[in-house]
mmCIF file of C-alpha atoms in Angstrom:
data_model
loop_
_atom_site.group_PDB
_atom_site.id
_atom_site.type_symbol
_atom_site.label_atom_id
_atom_site.label_comp_id
_atom_site.label_asym_id
_atom_site.label_seq_id
_atom_site.Cartn_x
_atom_site.Cartn_y
_atom_site.Cartn_z
ATOM 1 C CA MET A 1 -5.148 33.623 -13.059
ATOM 2 C CA LYS A 2 -7.378 32.212 -11.008
ATOM 3 C CA HIS A 3 -6.894 28.502 -11.062
ATOM 4 C CA VAL A 4 -3.314 29.736 -10.562
ATOM 5 C CA ARG A 5 -4.513 31.480 -7.208
ATOM 6 C CA ASP A 6 -6.531 28.775 -6.478
ATOM 7 C CA PHE A 7 -3.630 25.851 -6.623
ATOM 8 C CA ARG A 8 -1.855 28.616 -4.883
ATOM 9 C CA SER A 9 -3.804 28.530 -1.635
ATOM 10 C CA VAL A 10 -3.684 24.873 -1.916
ATOM 11 C CA GLN A 11 -0.470 24.594 -1.801
ATOM 12 C CA ARG A 12 -0.483 26.446 1.320
ATOM 13 C CA ALA A 13 -3.510 24.660 2.613
ATOM 14 C CA THR A 14 -0.878 21.230 2.282
ATOM 15 C CA ARG A 15 1.646 22.861 4.151
ATOM 16 C CA ARG A 16 -0.253 23.497 6.945
ATOM 17 C CA LEU A 17 -1.689 20.238 7.385
ATOM 18 C CA ALA A 18 2.180 19.078 6.946
ATOM 19 C CA ALA A 19 3.394 21.369 9.408
ATOM 20 C CA GLY A 20 3.897 20.610 13.614
ATOM 21 C CA ALA A 21 6.847 19.387 15.297
ATOM 22 C CA SER A 22 8.803 19.103 12.695
ATOM 23 C CA SER A 23 12.385 19.873 15.697
ATOM 24 C CA LEU A 24 11.099 16.700 17.839
ATOM 25 C CA SER A 25 13.120 14.092 17.730
ATOM 26 C CA LEU A 26 12.011 10.584 16.042
ATOM 27 C CA PRO A 27 9.815 8.787 19.371
ATOM 28 C CA LEU A 28 9.007 12.714 20.416
ATOM 29 C CA LEU A 29 7.315 13.179 16.893
ATOM 30 C CA ALA A 30 5.780 9.596 17.894
ATOM 31 C CA ALA A 31 3.823 11.090 21.050
ATOM 32 C CA ALA A 32 3.204 14.485 19.806
ATOM 33 C CA ALA A 33 1.018 13.190 17.138
ATOM 34 C CA MET A 34 -1.456 11.596 19.596
ATOM 35 C CA ALA A 35 -3.121 15.612 20.742
ATOM 36 C CA SER A 36 -2.612 16.255 17.063
ATOM 37 C CA PRO A 37 -5.864 17.230 15.408
ATOM 38 C CA ASN A 38 -7.453 15.259 13.400
ATOM 39 C CA VAL A 39 -7.841 16.360 10.204
ATOM 40 C CA SER A 40 -9.787 15.365 6.641
ATOM 41 C CA VAL A 41 -8.009 16.672 3.608
ATOM 42 C CA ASP A 42 -11.243 15.793 0.941
ATOM 43 C CA GLY A 43 -11.080 18.378 -0.415
ATOM 44 C CA LEU A 44 -7.763 19.175 -0.657
ATOM 45 C CA GLY A 45 -6.909 19.134 -4.424
ATOM 46 C CA ARG A 46 -10.680 18.890 -6.041
ATOM 47 C CA GLY A 47 -10.055 19.756 -9.499
ATOM 48 C CA TYR A 48 -6.316 20.364 -8.928
ATOM 49 C CA PRO A 49 -2.678 17.891 -8.011
ATOM 50 C CA TYR A 50 -1.428 16.847 -5.183
ATOM 51 C CA ALA A 51 1.304 14.495 -4.380
ATOM 52 C CA ILE A 52 1.269 10.777 -2.395
ATOM 53 C CA GLY A 53 4.301 8.793 -0.688
ATOM 54 C CA LEU A 54 4.587 4.897 -1.611
ATOM 55 C CA TRP A 55 6.965 2.556 0.343
ATOM 56 C CA GLY A 56 7.447 -0.655 1.684
ATOM 57 C CA ASP A 57 9.106 -4.142 2.603
ATOM 58 C CA LEU A 58 11.112 -1.828 5.440
ATOM 59 C CA PRO A 59 13.410 -2.402 7.083
ATOM 60 C CA TYR A 60 15.043 -4.744 6.999
ATOM 61 C CA SER A 61 18.352 -4.547 8.698
ATOM 62 C CA THR A 62 20.231 -2.211 11.075
ATOM 63 C CA ALA A 63 21.156 -0.611 8.772
ATOM 64 C CA GLN A 64 18.255 0.060 6.718
ATOM 65 C CA ALA A 65 16.324 1.294 9.764
ATOM 66 C CA ALA A 66 19.008 4.367 9.887
ATOM 67 C CA GLY A 67 17.986 4.744 5.970
ATOM 68 C CA VAL A 68 14.337 5.132 6.819
ATOM 69 C CA ASN A 69 14.772 7.717 9.314
ATOM 70 C CA HIS A 70 16.509 9.404 6.537
ATOM 71 C CA LEU A 71 13.982 8.747 3.281
ATOM 72 C CA ILE A 72 10.758 9.366 6.518
ATOM 73 C CA GLU A 73 13.221 13.259 6.355
ATOM 74 C CA ASP A 74 12.733 13.286 2.543
ATOM 75 C CA MET A 75 9.244 12.606 2.981
ATOM 76 C CA ASN A 76 8.742 15.229 5.418
ATOM 77 C CA ALA A 77 10.787 17.319 3.058
ATOM 78 C CA GLN A 78 8.130 17.334 0.457
ATOM 79 C CA PHE A 79 4.340 18.231 0.517
ATOM 80 C CA LEU A 80 2.527 15.404 -0.075
ATOM 81 C CA ALA A 81 -1.262 14.471 0.694
ATOM 82 C CA PHE A 82 -0.193 11.219 3.020
ATOM 83 C CA THR A 83 2.226 8.182 2.655
ATOM 84 C CA VAL A 84 1.550 4.368 2.447
ATOM 85 C CA HIS A 85 2.991 1.384 3.311
ATOM 86 C CA ASP A 86 2.881 -1.813 1.777
ATOM 87 C CA GLY A 87 3.460 -4.138 3.798
ATOM 88 C CA ASP A 88 6.150 -6.229 5.378
ATOM 89 C CA LEU A 89 8.190 -3.997 8.274
ATOM 90 C CA LYS A 90 11.165 -6.554 8.687
ATOM 91 C CA SER A 91 12.255 -10.294 7.012
ATOM 92 C CA GLY A 92 10.668 -13.193 6.825
ATOM 93 C CA GLY A 93 12.842 -15.266 9.339
ATOM 94 C CA SER A 94 13.210 -12.338 11.761
ATOM 95 C CA GLU A 95 11.408 -12.795 14.903
ATOM 96 C CA CYS A 96 7.870 -11.000 15.523
ATOM 97 C CA THR A 97 8.366 -9.307 18.178
ATOM 98 C CA ASP A 98 6.669 -6.387 19.245
ATOM 99 C CA ALA A 99 9.251 -4.033 19.302
ATOM 100 C CA VAL A 100 9.376 -5.119 14.835
ATOM 101 C CA TYR A 101 4.973 -3.792 15.386
ATOM 102 C CA THR A 102 6.172 -0.039 17.598
ATOM 103 C CA ALA A 103 8.911 0.496 16.406
ATOM 104 C CA ALA A 104 7.009 0.669 12.958
ATOM 105 C CA LEU A 105 4.455 3.129 14.829
ATOM 106 C CA GLY A 106 7.085 5.738 15.608
ATOM 107 C CA TYR A 107 8.008 5.825 11.838
ATOM 108 C CA PHE A 108 4.449 5.818 10.855
ATOM 109 C CA ASN A 109 4.195 8.732 13.095
ATOM 110 C CA ALA A 110 6.938 10.964 12.466
ATOM 111 C CA LEU A 111 5.670 11.481 9.266
ATOM 112 C CA LYS A 112 3.954 14.935 9.464
ATOM 113 C CA ALA A 113 1.333 13.754 6.479
ATOM 114 C CA PRO A 114 -1.282 10.558 7.388
ATOM 115 C CA ALA A 115 0.348 7.693 6.981
ATOM 116 C CA MET A 116 -1.701 4.526 6.159
ATOM 117 C CA PHE A 117 -0.010 0.756 6.671
ATOM 118 C CA THR A 118 -1.261 -2.200 5.201
ATOM 119 C CA PRO A 119 0.358 -5.479 6.781
ATOM 120 C CA GLY A 120 2.466 -8.501 4.543
ATOM 121 C CA ASP A 121 3.257 -11.227 5.308
ATOM 122 C CA ASN A 122 6.932 -11.179 7.146
ATOM 123 C CA ASP A 123 4.764 -9.246 9.266
ATOM 124 C CA TRP A 124 2.461 -12.246 10.359
ATOM 125 C CA THR A 125 1.754 -14.371 7.989
ATOM 126 C CA ASP A 126 5.570 -15.856 8.048
ATOM 127 C CA CYS A 127 5.712 -15.721 11.803
ATOM 128 C CA ASP A 128 4.741 -19.099 11.727
ATOM 129 C CA ARG A 129 8.272 -20.220 10.911
ATOM 130 C CA ASN A 130 9.409 -19.440 14.054
ATOM 131 C CA PRO A 131 7.773 -22.074 16.372
ATOM 132 C CA ASN A 132 7.841 -19.027 19.335
ATOM 133 C CA TYR A 133 4.879 -16.849 16.878
ATOM 134 C CA ASN A 134 1.990 -18.023 15.608
ATOM 135 C CA SER A 135 0.348 -16.020 12.348
ATOM 136 C CA LEU A 136 -3.511 -15.443 13.634
ATOM 137 C CA VAL A 137 -2.076 -13.512 17.178
ATOM 138 C CA GLN A 138 0.414 -11.322 15.259
ATOM 139 C CA LEU A 139 -2.027 -9.922 12.517
ATOM 140 C CA ASP A 140 -4.642 -9.231 15.803
ATOM 141 C CA LYS A 141 -2.276 -7.672 17.483
ATOM 142 C CA GLU A 142 -1.546 -5.744 13.998
ATOM 143 C CA ARG A 143 -5.159 -5.165 14.508
ATOM 144 C CA LYS A 144 -5.016 -3.111 17.617
ATOM 145 C CA LEU A 145 -1.718 -1.240 17.417
ATOM 146 C CA PHE A 146 -2.031 0.130 13.683
ATOM 147 C CA PHE A 147 -6.197 -0.152 13.943
ATOM 148 C CA ASP A 148 -8.246 0.392 16.650
ATOM 149 C CA THR A 149 -9.420 3.702 15.339
ATOM 150 C CA PRO A 150 -11.139 4.654 11.908
ATOM 151 C CA PHE A 151 -7.780 6.828 11.280
ATOM 152 C CA SER A 152 -4.521 7.493 9.751
ATOM 153 C CA LEU A 153 -1.829 7.194 11.635
ATOM 154 C CA GLY A 154 0.643 10.296 10.852
ATOM 155 C CA GLN A 155 1.151 13.454 12.763
ATOM 156 C CA ARG A 156 -2.024 14.648 10.131
ATOM 157 C CA ARG A 157 -4.707 11.664 10.416
ATOM 158 C CA LEU A 158 -6.766 11.222 7.964
ATOM 159 C CA ARG A 159 -10.270 9.370 8.179
ATOM 160 C CA GLN A 160 -11.159 6.283 6.379
ATOM 161 C CA GLU A 161 -12.993 3.710 5.517
ATOM 162 C CA VAL A 162 -12.953 0.536 7.305
ATOM 163 C CA GLN A 163 -14.107 -2.672 6.035
ATOM 164 C CA THR A 164 -16.177 -3.699 9.504
ATOM 165 C CA SER A 165 -17.956 -6.865 8.707
ATOM 166 C CA PRO A 166 -16.672 -9.741 10.385
ATOM 167 C CA LEU A 167 -15.344 -11.663 7.899
ATOM 168 C CA CYS A 168 -11.812 -12.207 8.663
ATOM 169 C CA LEU A 169 -10.676 -14.938 10.712
ATOM 170 C CA GLY A 170 -9.174 -13.761 14.049
ATOM 171 C CA ALA A 171 -7.049 -15.915 16.593
ATOM 172 C CA ASP A 172 -9.555 -17.179 18.852
ATOM 173 C CA GLY A 173 -11.312 -18.584 15.410
ATOM 174 C CA SER A 174 -14.125 -16.185 15.679
ATOM 175 C CA TYR A 175 -14.709 -14.316 12.849
ATOM 176 C CA VAL A 176 -14.163 -10.635 13.237
ATOM 177 C CA ALA A 177 -14.158 -7.254 11.372
ATOM 178 C CA CYS A 178 -11.575 -6.831 8.803
ATOM 179 C CA VAL A 179 -10.380 -3.662 10.179
ATOM 180 C CA GLU A 180 -7.299 -3.503 8.468
ATOM 181 C CA ASN A 181 -8.750 -3.225 4.862
ATOM 182 C CA ARG A 182 -9.022 0.754 4.202
ATOM 183 C CA ARG A 183 -10.799 3.305 1.875
ATOM 184 C CA TRP A 184 -10.304 6.894 1.106
ATOM 185 C CA SER A 185 -10.222 10.059 -1.108
ATOM 186 C CA VAL A 186 -8.387 12.698 -1.910
ATOM 187 C CA GLY A 187 -10.243 15.150 -4.466
ATOM 188 C CA ARG A 188 -11.753 13.219 -7.610
ATOM 189 C CA VAL A 189 -9.354 9.464 -6.655
ATOM 190 C CA ILE A 190 -10.561 6.907 -4.459
ATOM 191 C CA TYR A 191 -7.827 4.782 -2.425
ATOM 192 C CA ALA A 192 -8.561 1.857 -0.828
ATOM 193 C CA THR A 193 -6.307 -1.117 0.951
ATOM 194 C CA MET A 194 -6.733 -4.421 0.314
ATOM 195 C CA ASN A 195 -5.231 -7.366 3.009
ATOM 196 C CA VAL A 196 -3.323 -9.402 -0.017
ATOM 197 C CA GLN A 197 0.099 -12.069 1.469
ATOM 198 C CA GLY A 198 2.743 -13.136 0.070
ATOM 199 C CA SER A 199 3.336 -16.399 0.983
ATOM 200 C CA CYS A 200 0.992 -17.781 -1.318
ATOM 201 C CA ASN A 201 -1.874 -15.819 0.416
ATOM 202 C CA ASN A 202 -1.249 -17.786 3.104
ATOM 203 C CA LEU A 203 -1.789 -21.112 1.367
ATOM 204 C CA CYS A 204 2.150 -22.344 1.616
ATOM 205 C CA ASP A 205 5.037 -21.928 3.999
ATOM 206 C CA VAL A 206 5.408 -23.503 6.714
ATOM 207 C CA LYS A 207 1.652 -23.716 7.819
ATOM 208 C CA PRO A 208 -0.526 -22.914 5.469
ATOM 209 C CA ASP A 209 -4.017 -22.280 6.781
ATOM 210 C CA PRO A 210 -7.314 -22.057 3.925
ATOM 211 C CA VAL A 211 -9.653 -21.774 6.289
ATOM 212 C CA GLU A 212 -8.096 -17.984 6.804
ATOM 213 C CA TYR A 213 -7.348 -17.374 3.481
ATOM 214 C CA ALA A 214 -11.105 -18.457 2.582
ATOM 215 C CA ALA A 215 -12.162 -15.804 4.995
ATOM 216 C CA ARG A 216 -9.991 -13.406 3.978
ATOM 217 C CA ASN A 217 -9.766 -13.758 0.588
ATOM 218 C CA ALA A 218 -13.944 -13.259 0.028
ATOM 219 C CA ALA A 219 -13.647 -10.073 2.332
ATOM 220 C CA ASN A 220 -11.615 -9.281 -0.150
ATOM 221 C CA ILE A 221 -13.463 -9.356 -3.159
ATOM 222 C CA ALA A 222 -16.105 -7.764 -1.554
ATOM 223 C CA TRP A 223 -14.217 -4.706 -0.339
ATOM 224 C CA MET A 224 -12.488 -3.888 -3.664
ATOM 225 C CA LYS A 225 -16.364 -4.492 -5.874
ATOM 226 C CA GLU A 226 -17.604 -2.024 -3.214
ATOM 227 C CA THR A 227 -14.190 0.045 -4.199
ATOM 228 C CA PHE A 228 -15.067 -0.094 -7.748
ATOM 229 C CA GLU A 229 -18.395 0.948 -6.993
ATOM 230 C CA LEU A 230 -18.476 3.399 -5.501
ATOM 231 C CA ALA A 231 -16.439 5.336 -7.853
ATOM 232 C CA LYS A 232 -18.885 4.306 -9.788
ATOM 233 C CA THR A 233 -21.103 6.604 -7.842
ATOM 234 C CA ARG A 234 -18.774 9.111 -7.091
ATOM 235 C CA LYS A 235 -17.820 9.482 -11.130
ATOM 236 C CA ALA A 236 -14.429 9.003 -9.310
ATOM 237 C CA ALA A 237 -11.590 10.440 -11.786
ATOM 238 C CA ALA A 238 -9.175 6.942 -11.209
ATOM 239 C CA VAL A 239 -9.306 4.029 -7.967
ATOM 240 C CA MET A 240 -5.444 2.642 -6.131
ATOM 241 C CA PHE A 241 -5.733 0.059 -5.023
ATOM 242 C CA ILE A 242 -2.398 -1.373 -2.019
ATOM 243 C CA SER A 243 -2.457 -4.448 -0.525
ATOM 244 C CA GLN A 244 1.549 -6.483 -0.351
ATOM 245 C CA ALA A 245 1.623 -9.534 -2.677
ATOM 246 C CA ASN A 246 3.127 -9.458 -6.034
ATOM 247 C CA PRO A 247 0.447 -11.495 -6.907
ATOM 248 C CA GLY A 248 2.116 -12.437 -10.442
ATOM 249 C CA TRP A 249 0.828 -12.034 -13.360
ATOM 250 C CA ASP A 250 2.385 -13.163 -16.720
ATOM 251 C CA LEU A 251 4.900 -15.966 -17.321
ATOM 252 C CA ASN A 252 8.358 -13.349 -17.851
ATOM 253 C CA ASP A 253 9.040 -13.000 -13.883
ATOM 254 C CA PRO A 254 9.909 -16.727 -12.834
ATOM 255 C CA GLU A 255 12.500 -14.805 -10.397
ATOM 256 C CA ARG A 256 10.422 -12.442 -8.264
ATOM 257 C CA ALA A 257 6.905 -13.325 -8.785
ATOM 258 C CA PRO A 258 4.080 -16.430 -8.935
ATOM 259 C CA LEU A 259 3.751 -17.945 -12.428
ATOM 260 C CA ARG A 260 0.373 -17.375 -13.909
ATOM 261 C CA ASP A 261 -1.536 -18.042 -17.885
ATOM 262 C CA PRO A 262 -2.392 -14.536 -18.342
ATOM 263 C CA LYS A 263 -5.429 -15.140 -20.420
ATOM 264 C CA THR A 264 -6.825 -17.971 -17.562
ATOM 265 C CA LEU A 265 -4.607 -16.141 -14.512
ATOM 266 C CA ALA A 266 -4.085 -19.540 -13.995
ATOM 267 C CA GLU A 267 -1.183 -20.285 -11.840
ATOM 268 C CA THR A 268 1.196 -22.878 -13.773
ATOM 269 C CA ASP A 269 4.314 -23.653 -10.953
ATOM 270 C CA GLY A 270 2.434 -26.177 -9.030
ATOM 271 C CA TYR A 271 2.047 -24.345 -5.994
ATOM 272 C CA PRO A 272 -1.131 -22.959 -4.262
ATOM 273 C CA ASP A 273 -2.933 -20.397 -5.349
ATOM 274 C CA GLY A 274 -4.118 -17.565 -3.565
ATOM 275 C CA PHE A 275 -4.374 -15.295 -6.010
ATOM 276 C CA GLN A 276 -6.355 -16.365 -9.128
ATOM 277 C CA GLU A 277 -9.786 -16.035 -7.805
ATOM 278 C CA PHE A 278 -8.885 -11.824 -6.702
ATOM 279 C CA LEU A 279 -7.371 -11.733 -10.280
ATOM 280 C CA SER A 280 -10.291 -12.768 -11.747
ATOM 281 C CA ALA A 281 -13.156 -10.467 -9.659
ATOM 282 C CA LEU A 282 -10.261 -7.212 -9.877
ATOM 283 C CA ARG A 283 -9.468 -8.081 -14.177
ATOM 284 C CA GLU A 284 -13.726 -7.656 -14.155
ATOM 285 C CA GLU A 285 -14.075 -5.188 -12.686
ATOM 286 C CA VAL A 286 -11.168 -3.088 -14.512
ATOM 287 C CA ILE A 287 -12.649 -3.310 -17.712
ATOM 288 C CA ALA A 288 -15.638 -2.660 -16.627
ATOM 289 C CA PHE A 289 -14.399 0.678 -14.801
ATOM 290 C CA ARG A 290 -13.049 1.918 -17.612
ATOM 291 C CA ARG A 291 -10.579 5.267 -15.582
ATOM 292 C CA PRO A 292 -7.595 4.600 -14.443
ATOM 293 C CA VAL A 293 -6.487 1.838 -12.200
ATOM 294 C CA ALA A 294 -3.655 1.844 -10.304
ATOM 295 C CA TYR A 295 -2.299 -1.404 -7.852
ATOM 296 C CA VAL A 296 0.716 -1.053 -6.013
ATOM 297 C CA HIS A 297 2.084 -3.686 -4.438
ATOM 298 C CA GLY A 298 5.942 -4.678 -2.901
ATOM 299 C CA ASP A 299 6.644 -8.468 -1.620
ATOM 300 C CA SER A 300 9.428 -9.597 -4.377
ATOM 301 C CA HIS A 301 11.769 -5.894 -4.153
ATOM 302 C CA TYR A 302 11.939 -5.073 -7.058
ATOM 303 C CA PHE A 303 10.990 -1.094 -8.474
ATOM 304 C CA ARG A 304 9.011 -0.870 -11.389
ATOM 305 C CA VAL A 305 5.551 0.822 -13.326
ATOM 306 C CA ASP A 306 4.161 -0.962 -15.892
ATOM 307 C CA ARG A 307 1.247 -2.249 -18.126
ATOM 308 C CA PRO A 308 1.004 -6.714 -17.320
ATOM 309 C CA PHE A 309 -2.660 -7.185 -16.862
ATOM 310 C CA LEU A 310 -3.961 -8.625 -19.765
ATOM 311 C CA ASP A 311 -7.777 -10.206 -20.796
ATOM 312 C CA ALA A 312 -9.084 -13.216 -21.535
ATOM 313 C CA GLN A 313 -8.395 -13.090 -25.571
ATOM 314 C CA GLY A 314 -4.707 -12.124 -24.574
ATOM 315 C CA ARG A 315 -4.969 -8.061 -24.827
ATOM 316 C CA ARG A 316 -3.390 -5.771 -22.811
ATOM 317 C CA LEU A 317 -5.604 -4.129 -20.007
ATOM 318 C CA GLU A 318 -4.326 -0.557 -20.905
ATOM 319 C CA ASN A 319 -6.284 1.568 -18.190
ATOM 320 C CA PHE A 320 -4.499 -0.184 -15.692
ATOM 321 C CA THR A 321 -1.360 -0.471 -14.233
ATOM 322 C CA ARG A 322 0.261 -2.724 -11.344
ATOM 323 C CA VAL A 323 3.189 -0.531 -9.022
ATOM 324 C CA GLU A 324 5.557 -2.111 -6.976
ATOM 325 C CA THR A 325 7.801 -0.470 -4.212
ATOM 326 C CA PHE A 326 11.131 -0.181 -3.147
ATOM 327 C CA GLY A 327 12.418 -2.987 -1.313
ATOM 328 C CA ASP A 328 14.827 -4.847 0.801
ATOM 329 C CA ASN A 329 18.122 -5.019 -0.830
ATOM 330 C CA GLN A 330 20.101 -6.484 2.508
ATOM 331 C CA GLY A 331 23.317 -7.547 0.423
ATOM 332 C CA ASN A 332 23.665 -3.634 -0.928
ATOM 333 C CA GLY A 333 22.511 -1.523 2.920
ATOM 334 C CA THR A 334 20.013 0.859 2.030
ATOM 335 C CA ASN A 335 21.186 0.982 -1.482
ATOM 336 C CA ASP A 336 16.856 0.200 -1.888
ATOM 337 C CA VAL A 337 16.044 2.010 1.171
ATOM 338 C CA GLN A 338 14.025 4.494 -0.683
ATOM 339 C CA TRP A 339 11.273 5.413 -2.604
ATOM 340 C CA LEU A 340 7.864 6.981 -5.116
ATOM 341 C CA LYS A 341 6.029 9.764 -5.030
ATOM 342 C CA VAL A 342 3.114 10.403 -7.602
ATOM 343 C CA LEU A 343 1.726 12.865 -9.060
ATOM 344 C CA VAL A 344 -2.153 12.542 -9.192
ATOM 345 C CA ASP A 345 -3.821 15.034 -11.591
ATOM 346 C CA PRO A 346 -7.808 14.536 -10.902
ATOM 347 C CA GLY A 347 -8.175 16.421 -14.170
ATOM 348 C CA SER A 348 -5.394 14.768 -16.731
ATOM 349 C CA ARG A 349 -6.768 11.776 -18.585
ATOM 350 C CA GLU A 350 -3.787 9.241 -16.881
ATOM 351 C CA VAL A 351 -4.677 10.691 -13.764
ATOM 352 C CA PHE A 352 -1.150 9.037 -12.073
ATOM 353 C CA SER A 353 2.059 9.909 -13.294
ATOM 354 C CA TYR A 354 5.219 8.371 -11.397
ATOM 355 C CA GLN A 355 8.509 9.990 -9.841
ATOM 356 C CA PRO A 356 10.552 7.551 -8.249
ATOM 357 C CA GLN A 357 12.227 8.979 -5.381
ATOM 358 C CA ILE A 358 16.838 7.878 -4.715
ATOM 359 C CA VAL A 359 16.691 9.341 -0.186
ATOM 360 C CA PRO A 360 20.271 11.703 -0.727
ATOM 361 C CA VAL A 361 22.516 10.034 2.533
ATOM 362 C CA ASN A 362 21.091 6.650 1.215
ATOM 363 C CA ARG A 363 22.609 6.320 -1.882
ATOM 364 C CA VAL A 364 25.338 3.200 -1.917
ATOM 365 C CA ALA A 365 26.957 2.076 -5.255
ATOM 366 C CA VAL A 366 26.514 6.341 -6.552
ATOM 367 C CA PRO A 367 26.914 9.280 -3.802
ATOM 368 C CA ALA A 368 25.325 11.944 -3.808
ATOM 369 C CA PRO A 369 27.056 15.141 -6.164
#
C-alpha cells in the first residue's frame, strides 16, 4: 500500500505544479507566466510513472492556429510533467515575421506544465526563401526570445542545462553559445534538445550555409555525446532526444525523408547529406548505452513510432525508437492538429509507451461521438 500512497502523493504534487491561472485568457496566461515561481521536477516521478506531451510542425494556417488553442486546452486538462514542441512554428514559404515568434511564445506560456521548444527549419533556415529575411538573423531572434534564460517556457518553468560554449554561428559571423540546445531530467530519465534541421540541415534550399552547418553539427554531436556520458554516470533508465529534422533512416520512405543506406548511413538520393556524421555518432552511442533511447522529430508530418535504425551489419537496434509527432495537414484543416502523450515509467523495461491524443474539437473526418 505504501507504493500506492506514494504514487497518489506524486499525482497530487503534479496537480499542484499544473495548477494556476486556468481561467485567464490566452494572452493573459503568457503574462501571468512571468510572475510564476520557477520549479524543478527533477524528483517528480522518481521511480514512479509520469506523462509528458509532444507536438510540433504547427500551426501552418489560421485554422490550425485555432486548433492549437484547443490542443493546448487538451494538454492543460491532463497532468503532464512537461511538454516539448519539436519545431516549425509556421509553413516554410510564409514570411518570418516577428508576430510568428511572439504568437508561439504565447502558446508555450499558455501551457500549465513546463514547455520546451527546439527550432525548426521553417522558423529560420527556410527564411532565406524570402529576400527580406536572413536565416541567421532569424535564429538569433529565436535564441533571444525563447532561450534567454536557463529555464523552460510555460506557466511553471523548469531549470535546464544549456550548451553555453560558443560553438554555433551568429548573424554577425561570430561564434555564440548554442543556447537552444537544452538538457533536463525527470526522475531517472534524461531529455535533451538538439538543433538539427530539415532542408538538408542547412546544406541545401535557397542559400545553403556549410560554415554554419559545420559549426552547429559539431556542437550537436558534442551535446549528444555529453548527454549519453551523463546518462551513464547517473545510471539513467533511458534517454530521449528531441529535434526537428527527419534525417532519413533507410531506403523505405522516399516521399517523406532522405533515402539512406541503413548500414553505411550514407544518403543515396543525390542531395547534400547533412546528417550522416551525426547519425553515425548517434548509432555508436546508442549501442554503447544499451538502455532505451527515444529520438523524437517532426519535419515530415507523419505520426509514427517505429524502429528504423540498423547497425552496420543490418541488424535492428532493439533499444532505439524513432518517434515522429503529428504535423501540418493544411488541406484538411485541423485534421492533424493533435499531440502525443508519452507515459514514462523509469522502473519498467522499455521505459516509454505512447498514446496519440486526438483532440475531440479538432477531429475533421470523423466527428467526436
